[in-house]
Every structure is written in structure tokens, then in C-alpha cells.
Amino acid sequence: MVAGGHSLIPMMKLRLAQPELLVDINGLAELAFIAVDGDQLRIGALARHADLLESAVAGRCFPIFHDAERVVADPIVRLWGSVGGSLCQADPSEDLSAAFAAARATAVIRTLDGERTVPVREFHLGPYETVIGRGELLAEVRVPVKPGTGSAYEKVSRRVGDWSIAAAGAVLTLDRGKIREAGIGLTAVGAEHFVAVEAEEFLRGRAADEESFSQAAEIAAEHCHPAADQRGPEDFKRHLVAELTTRALRRAAAGSRADTA
Ligand SMILES: Cc1cc2nc3c(=O)[nH]c(=O)nc-3n(C[C@H](O)[C@H](O)[C@H](O)COP(=O)(O)OP(=O)(O)OC[C@H]3O[C@@H](n4cnc5c(N)ncnc54)[C@H](O)[C@@H]3O)c2cc1C
């Protein structure tokens, strides 16, 4: 199927994808919504990057999405590229995959018989591969909204509009200065399911301070698997992971404190 076509069409041009049949889902206007429903932020699969960037409610609940969308590609790609297409493309450098994984979002998959839900952390099976099967469609993504939560996304790329050399997103829920729950998403650095699980576990119950953040960031850098490529050597990418994770955690903690003030 084709949504914005910004990933699929280039792949077809390069003959990396050769679908026999292409279903255009752009007519499914009912999947182009962004709304808070109870204690969840719901984002339809056909919401465009630009919609998410402009959504006041999404920015208020999760600044991480605005941070990430500001650095996804360029305005032309953002006008057509969709949230669902981003997740389903499963590019290891996709920014939203890391942001949604950090926020512990759930993917709602519509099947021929009904619907099933899968945590975004289990949605990607590997590069360019997801749990979506034949006859299934990603319909929406649901993100739990919790009081006292802050979030942020930090990315380094070679030039404006380019894919990440490395990026880190953090979602922190604090309780009286201590970290109740931490989500850390990493992209472009070979983190399994786009998350830094060991660093998240390290943070749980600790003080939300600089020492905790820098130690967690070092753990995140140690446990990811960046590949040396045209964007830089492995040690440079690990250095970026540590620095960007620290910055994202610092800003997420500030957001959490502001949310509870
Ligand atoms: C020049 C350029 C720069 C870019 N830079 C970045 C960047 O910096 N960061 C970043 O994160 N991304 C970047 N992208 C990717 C961009 O975000 C794409 O828009 C996005 O990856 C795919 O969204 P789409 O709607 O265009 O998907 P499509 O190309 O239409 O589809 C992609 C894949 O997902 C499947 N699919 C789409 N929607 C669904 C659905 N609802 N259910 C099931 N399967 C579905 C399609 O069948 C296809 O296999 C860039 C793209 C371009 C062209």
C-alpha cells in the first residue's frame, strides 16, 4: 500500500520494492486525526508529519514529537510523509520509531476480522520489517498520557533535513524528584527495537539529576550497536549517543517538573 509514498516510491524507482499491486490509502481520511481521548494521545496512521508538528495538543502532551518532527527531512517530505508510513517503513534511522518507542506507545493494527494491538517496542522485527501481516493495516498509534511527564528529542545530522547520524529521545515521569519511569529511544545506532532498555532500568527509582543522566547515557552508548559508515565511525556515534541521551534526559526532566508545578 502507499501512503505518502516518500519511502516506497524511491524504493520502487531503485527496484528495491516491486509490488504487483499497490493500494493507495490516501482516501482513508478517517485515519488522519490527532486527538486526546481519556488518558491517551491518539494519532491516526494517515496523520502527516506536518500535522503532528502543528498539533498543539501533541506538543503539549509530548514535546518529543515536535522536537522529532522539526528535524524529519524537509517541509515537502513532511507534508506528504505519514506517521503510519514512517513506522511501517521500519528504516533503522527513522526518527518517529525512536520517539514512539521512548513514549511506550501502542500500535493499533486493523485486520480483516477486527483489530489487534502491539506495543511499538515489539512492532519492528528488524530493518524494513514489521509485525504487519497480509491483509493488515496500521490504523493508529496510542500514547499513554501520564501526569508529571516530560519529553525531548535530540538529533545530529550532517546537514539540515538529512537522516540522523545519531539521535536520542527521552520520556521521563518523575515522582517527588525521583524517576518513576524512563523511556529512552535511540535511532540510527543499532539499538534493538529503538530502545536503550539497560539505561531505562538503571534510571528507575533514581534521583533525576546530572549524575544519573550521565551514567544512564554511558550505559545507552555502551549497549547500542552503531555501524561505521559514511556518516561516521562507531566511536563517534557512541559519543553522540552519550551526549544526546544526556541532553534529552535533562530536558525531559525539566519538562516533567514544569508539568507538576
Ligand atoms: C529526502 C527524504 C528525507 C527523509 N528524511 C527523513 C528523516 O530525517 N527522518 C525520518 O524519520 N524520515 C525521513 N524520511 C522518510 C519520511 O519520513 C517518509 O515519509 C516516511 O518514512 C514514510 O512515510 P510515507 O507516508 O511516505 O510512507 P510510504 O512511502 O507511502 O510507505 C512506506 C511503507 O509503509 C507501508 N505503509 C504505509 N502506511 C501504512 C499503513 N498505514 N499500514 C501498513 N503499511 C503502511 C507501505 O506499504 C510501504 O511499505 C525522509 C524521506 C525522504 C524522501
PDB file of C-alpha atoms and ligand atoms in Angstrom, residues 1-10 22 25 31 45-46 48-49 71-74 77 80-89 91 93-96 132 136-139 155 161-164, ligand 1:
ATOM      1  CA  MET A   1       0.000   0.000   0.000  1.00  0.00           C
ATOM      2  CA  VAL A   2       1.099   3.553  -0.467  1.00  0.00           C
ATOM      3  CA  ALA A   3       0.557   6.430   1.967  1.00  0.00           C
ATOM      4  CA  GLY A   4       2.819   9.470   1.420  1.00  0.00           C
ATOM      5  CA  GLY A   5       4.987   7.462  -0.974  1.00  0.00           C
ATOM      6  CA  HIS A   6       8.149   9.195   0.242  1.00  0.00           C
ATOM      7  CA  SER A   7       9.818   5.922   1.165  1.00  0.00           C
ATOM      8  CA  LEU A   8       8.045   3.430  -1.081  1.00  0.00           C
ATOM      9  CA  ILE A   9       8.269   5.314  -4.398  1.00  0.00           C
ATOM     10  CA  PRO A  10      12.072   5.859  -4.142  1.00  0.00           C
ATOM     11  CA  LEU A  22      -0.421  -1.022  -4.991  1.00  0.00           C
ATOM     12  CA  ILE A  25      -4.775   4.524   1.232  1.00  0.00           C
ATOM     13  CA  LEU A  31      -7.158   7.846   9.749  1.00  0.00           C
ATOM     14  CA  ALA A  45      -1.705   6.439  10.696  1.00  0.00           C
ATOM     15  CA  LEU A  46      -2.501   8.925   7.933  1.00  0.00           C
ATOM     16  CA  ARG A  48       1.193  13.641   8.130  1.00  0.00           C
ATOM     17  CA  HIS A  49       4.480  14.679   9.689  1.00  0.00           C
ATOM     18  CA  VAL A  71      14.163  17.524  12.157  1.00  0.00           C
ATOM     19  CA  VAL A  72      12.422  14.911   9.966  1.00  0.00           C
ATOM     20  CA  ALA A  73      13.514  15.637   6.403  1.00  0.00           C
ATOM     21  CA  ASP A  74      12.239  18.899   4.871  1.00  0.00           C
ATOM     22  CA  VAL A  77       8.532  15.392   2.753  1.00  0.00           C
ATOM     23  CA  TRP A  80       3.097  14.016   2.497  1.00  0.00           C
ATOM     24  CA  GLY A  81       5.017  11.541   4.645  1.00  0.00           C
ATOM     25  CA  SER A  82       2.715   9.926   7.184  1.00  0.00           C
ATOM     26  CA  VAL A  83       3.139   8.729  10.754  1.00  0.00           C
ATOM     27  CA  GLY A  84       1.992   5.241   9.738  1.00  0.00           C
ATOM     28  CA  GLY A  85       4.320   5.124   6.745  1.00  0.00           C
ATOM     29  CA  SER A  86       7.249   6.118   8.945  1.00  0.00           C
ATOM     30  CA  LEU A  87       6.624   3.293  11.391  1.00  0.00           C
ATOM     31  CA  CYS A  88       5.817   0.713   8.693  1.00  0.00           C
ATOM     32  CA  GLN A  89       8.866   1.566   6.603  1.00  0.00           C
ATOM     33  CA  ASP A  91      14.015   2.246   8.424  1.00  0.00           C
ATOM     34  CA  SER A  93      17.185   5.643  11.035  1.00  0.00           C
ATOM     35  CA  GLU A  94      13.516   6.655  11.303  1.00  0.00           C
ATOM     36  CA  ASP A  95      13.026   9.367  13.923  1.00  0.00           C
ATOM     37  CA  LEU A  96       9.416   8.650  14.902  1.00  0.00           C
ATOM     38  CA  ILE A 132       2.151  -6.155   9.975  1.00  0.00           C
ATOM     39  CA  GLU A 136      -3.410  -5.812   7.801  1.00  0.00           C
ATOM     40  CA  LEU A 137      -3.110  -2.070   8.118  1.00  0.00           C
ATOM     41  CA  LEU A 138      -1.598   0.142  10.805  1.00  0.00           C
ATOM     42  CA  ALA A 139      -4.592   2.267  11.801  1.00  0.00           C
ATOM     43  CA  LYS A 155      19.370  14.619  16.799  1.00  0.00           C
ATOM     44  CA  GLY A 161      16.939  17.766   6.512  1.00  0.00           C
ATOM     45  CA  ASP A 162      19.264  14.767   6.492  1.00  0.00           C
ATOM     46  CA  TRP A 163      18.825  11.459   8.283  1.00  0.00           C
ATOM     47  CA  SER A 164      20.378  11.076  11.725  1.00  0.00           C
TER      48      SER A 164
HETATM   49  C1  LIG B   1      14.547  13.109   1.178  1.00  0.00           C
HETATM   50  C2  LIG B   1      13.960  12.377   2.343  1.00  0.00           C
HETATM   51  C3  LIG B   1      14.486  12.610   3.590  1.00  0.00           C
HETATM   52  C4  LIG B   1      13.951  11.936   4.689  1.00  0.00           C
HETATM   53  N1  LIG B   1      14.480  12.204   5.930  1.00  0.00           N
HETATM   54  C5  LIG B   1      13.940  11.585   6.994  1.00  0.00           C
HETATM   55  C6  LIG B   1      14.450  11.862   8.308  1.00  0.00           C
HETATM   56  O1  LIG B   1      15.346  12.675   8.511  1.00  0.00           O
HETATM   57  N2  LIG B   1      13.897  11.186   9.358  1.00  0.00           N
HETATM   58  C7  LIG B   1      12.867  10.295   9.183  1.00  0.00           C
HETATM   59  O2  LIG B   1      12.408   9.744  10.165  1.00  0.00           O
HETATM   60  N3  LIG B   1      12.364  10.035   7.959  1.00  0.00           N
HETATM   61  C8  LIG B   1      12.870  10.653   6.873  1.00  0.00           C
HETATM   62  N4  LIG B   1      12.369  10.383   5.628  1.00  0.00           N
HETATM   63  C9  LIG B   1      11.285   9.385   5.499  1.00  0.00           C
HETATM   64  C10 LIG B   1       9.931  10.064   5.575  1.00  0.00           C
HETATM   65  O3  LIG B   1       9.640  10.287   6.945  1.00  0.00           O
HETATM   66  C11 LIG B   1       8.812   9.174   4.959  1.00  0.00           C
HETATM   67  O4  LIG B   1       7.721   9.959   4.713  1.00  0.00           O
HETATM   68  C12 LIG B   1       8.346   8.046   5.799  1.00  0.00           C
HETATM   69  O5  LIG B   1       9.410   7.209   6.115  1.00  0.00           O
HETATM   70  C13 LIG B   1       7.327   7.165   5.068  1.00  0.00           C
HETATM   71  O6  LIG B   1       6.066   7.732   5.119  1.00  0.00           O
HETATM   72  P1  LIG B   1       5.119   7.647   3.849  1.00  0.00           P
HETATM   73  O7  LIG B   1       3.760   8.013   4.302  1.00  0.00           O
HETATM   74  O8  LIG B   1       5.714   8.419   2.738  1.00  0.00           O
HETATM   75  O9  LIG B   1       5.153   6.061   3.548  1.00  0.00           O
HETATM   76  P2  LIG B   1       5.113   5.281   2.159  1.00  0.00           P
HETATM   77  O10 LIG B   1       6.357   5.558   1.370  1.00  0.00           O
HETATM   78  O11 LIG B   1       3.824   5.510   1.459  1.00  0.00           O
HETATM   79  O12 LIG B   1       5.117   3.778   2.712  1.00  0.00           O
HETATM   80  C14 LIG B   1       6.250   3.257   3.365  1.00  0.00           C
HETATM   81  C15 LIG B   1       5.980   1.771   3.682  1.00  0.00           C
HETATM   82  O13 LIG B   1       4.982   1.662   4.692  1.00  0.00           O
HETATM   83  C16 LIG B   1       3.833   0.945   4.223  1.00  0.00           C
HETATM   84  N5  LIG B   1       2.676   1.617   4.799  1.00  0.00           N
HETATM   85  C17 LIG B   1       2.396   2.933   4.756  1.00  0.00           C
HETATM   86  N6  LIG B   1       1.327   3.213   5.503  1.00  0.00           N
HETATM   87  C18 LIG B   1       0.913   2.029   6.037  1.00  0.00           C
HETATM   88  C19 LIG B   1      -0.132   1.683   6.935  1.00  0.00           C
HETATM   89  N7  LIG B   1      -0.991   2.598   7.438  1.00  0.00           N
HETATM   90  N8  LIG B   1      -0.272   0.388   7.298  1.00  0.00           N
HETATM   91  C20 LIG B   1       0.568  -0.557   6.804  1.00  0.00           C
HETATM   92  N9  LIG B   1       1.606  -0.276   5.973  1.00  0.00           N
HETATM   93  C21 LIG B   1       1.768   1.015   5.588  1.00  0.00           C
HETATM   94  C22 LIG B   1       3.910   0.989   2.710  1.00  0.00           C
HETATM   95  O14 LIG B   1       3.275  -0.129   2.112  1.00  0.00           O
HETATM   96  C23 LIG B   1       5.431   0.978   2.496  1.00  0.00           C
HETATM   97  O15 LIG B   1       5.917  -0.334   2.580  1.00  0.00           O
HETATM   98  C24 LIG B   1      12.874  11.024   4.519  1.00  0.00           C
HETATM   99  C25 LIG B   1      12.353  10.791   3.245  1.00  0.00           C
HETATM  100  C26 LIG B   1      12.874  11.469   2.163  1.00  0.00           C
HETATM  101  C27 LIG B   1      12.288  11.217   0.802  1.00  0.00           C
END
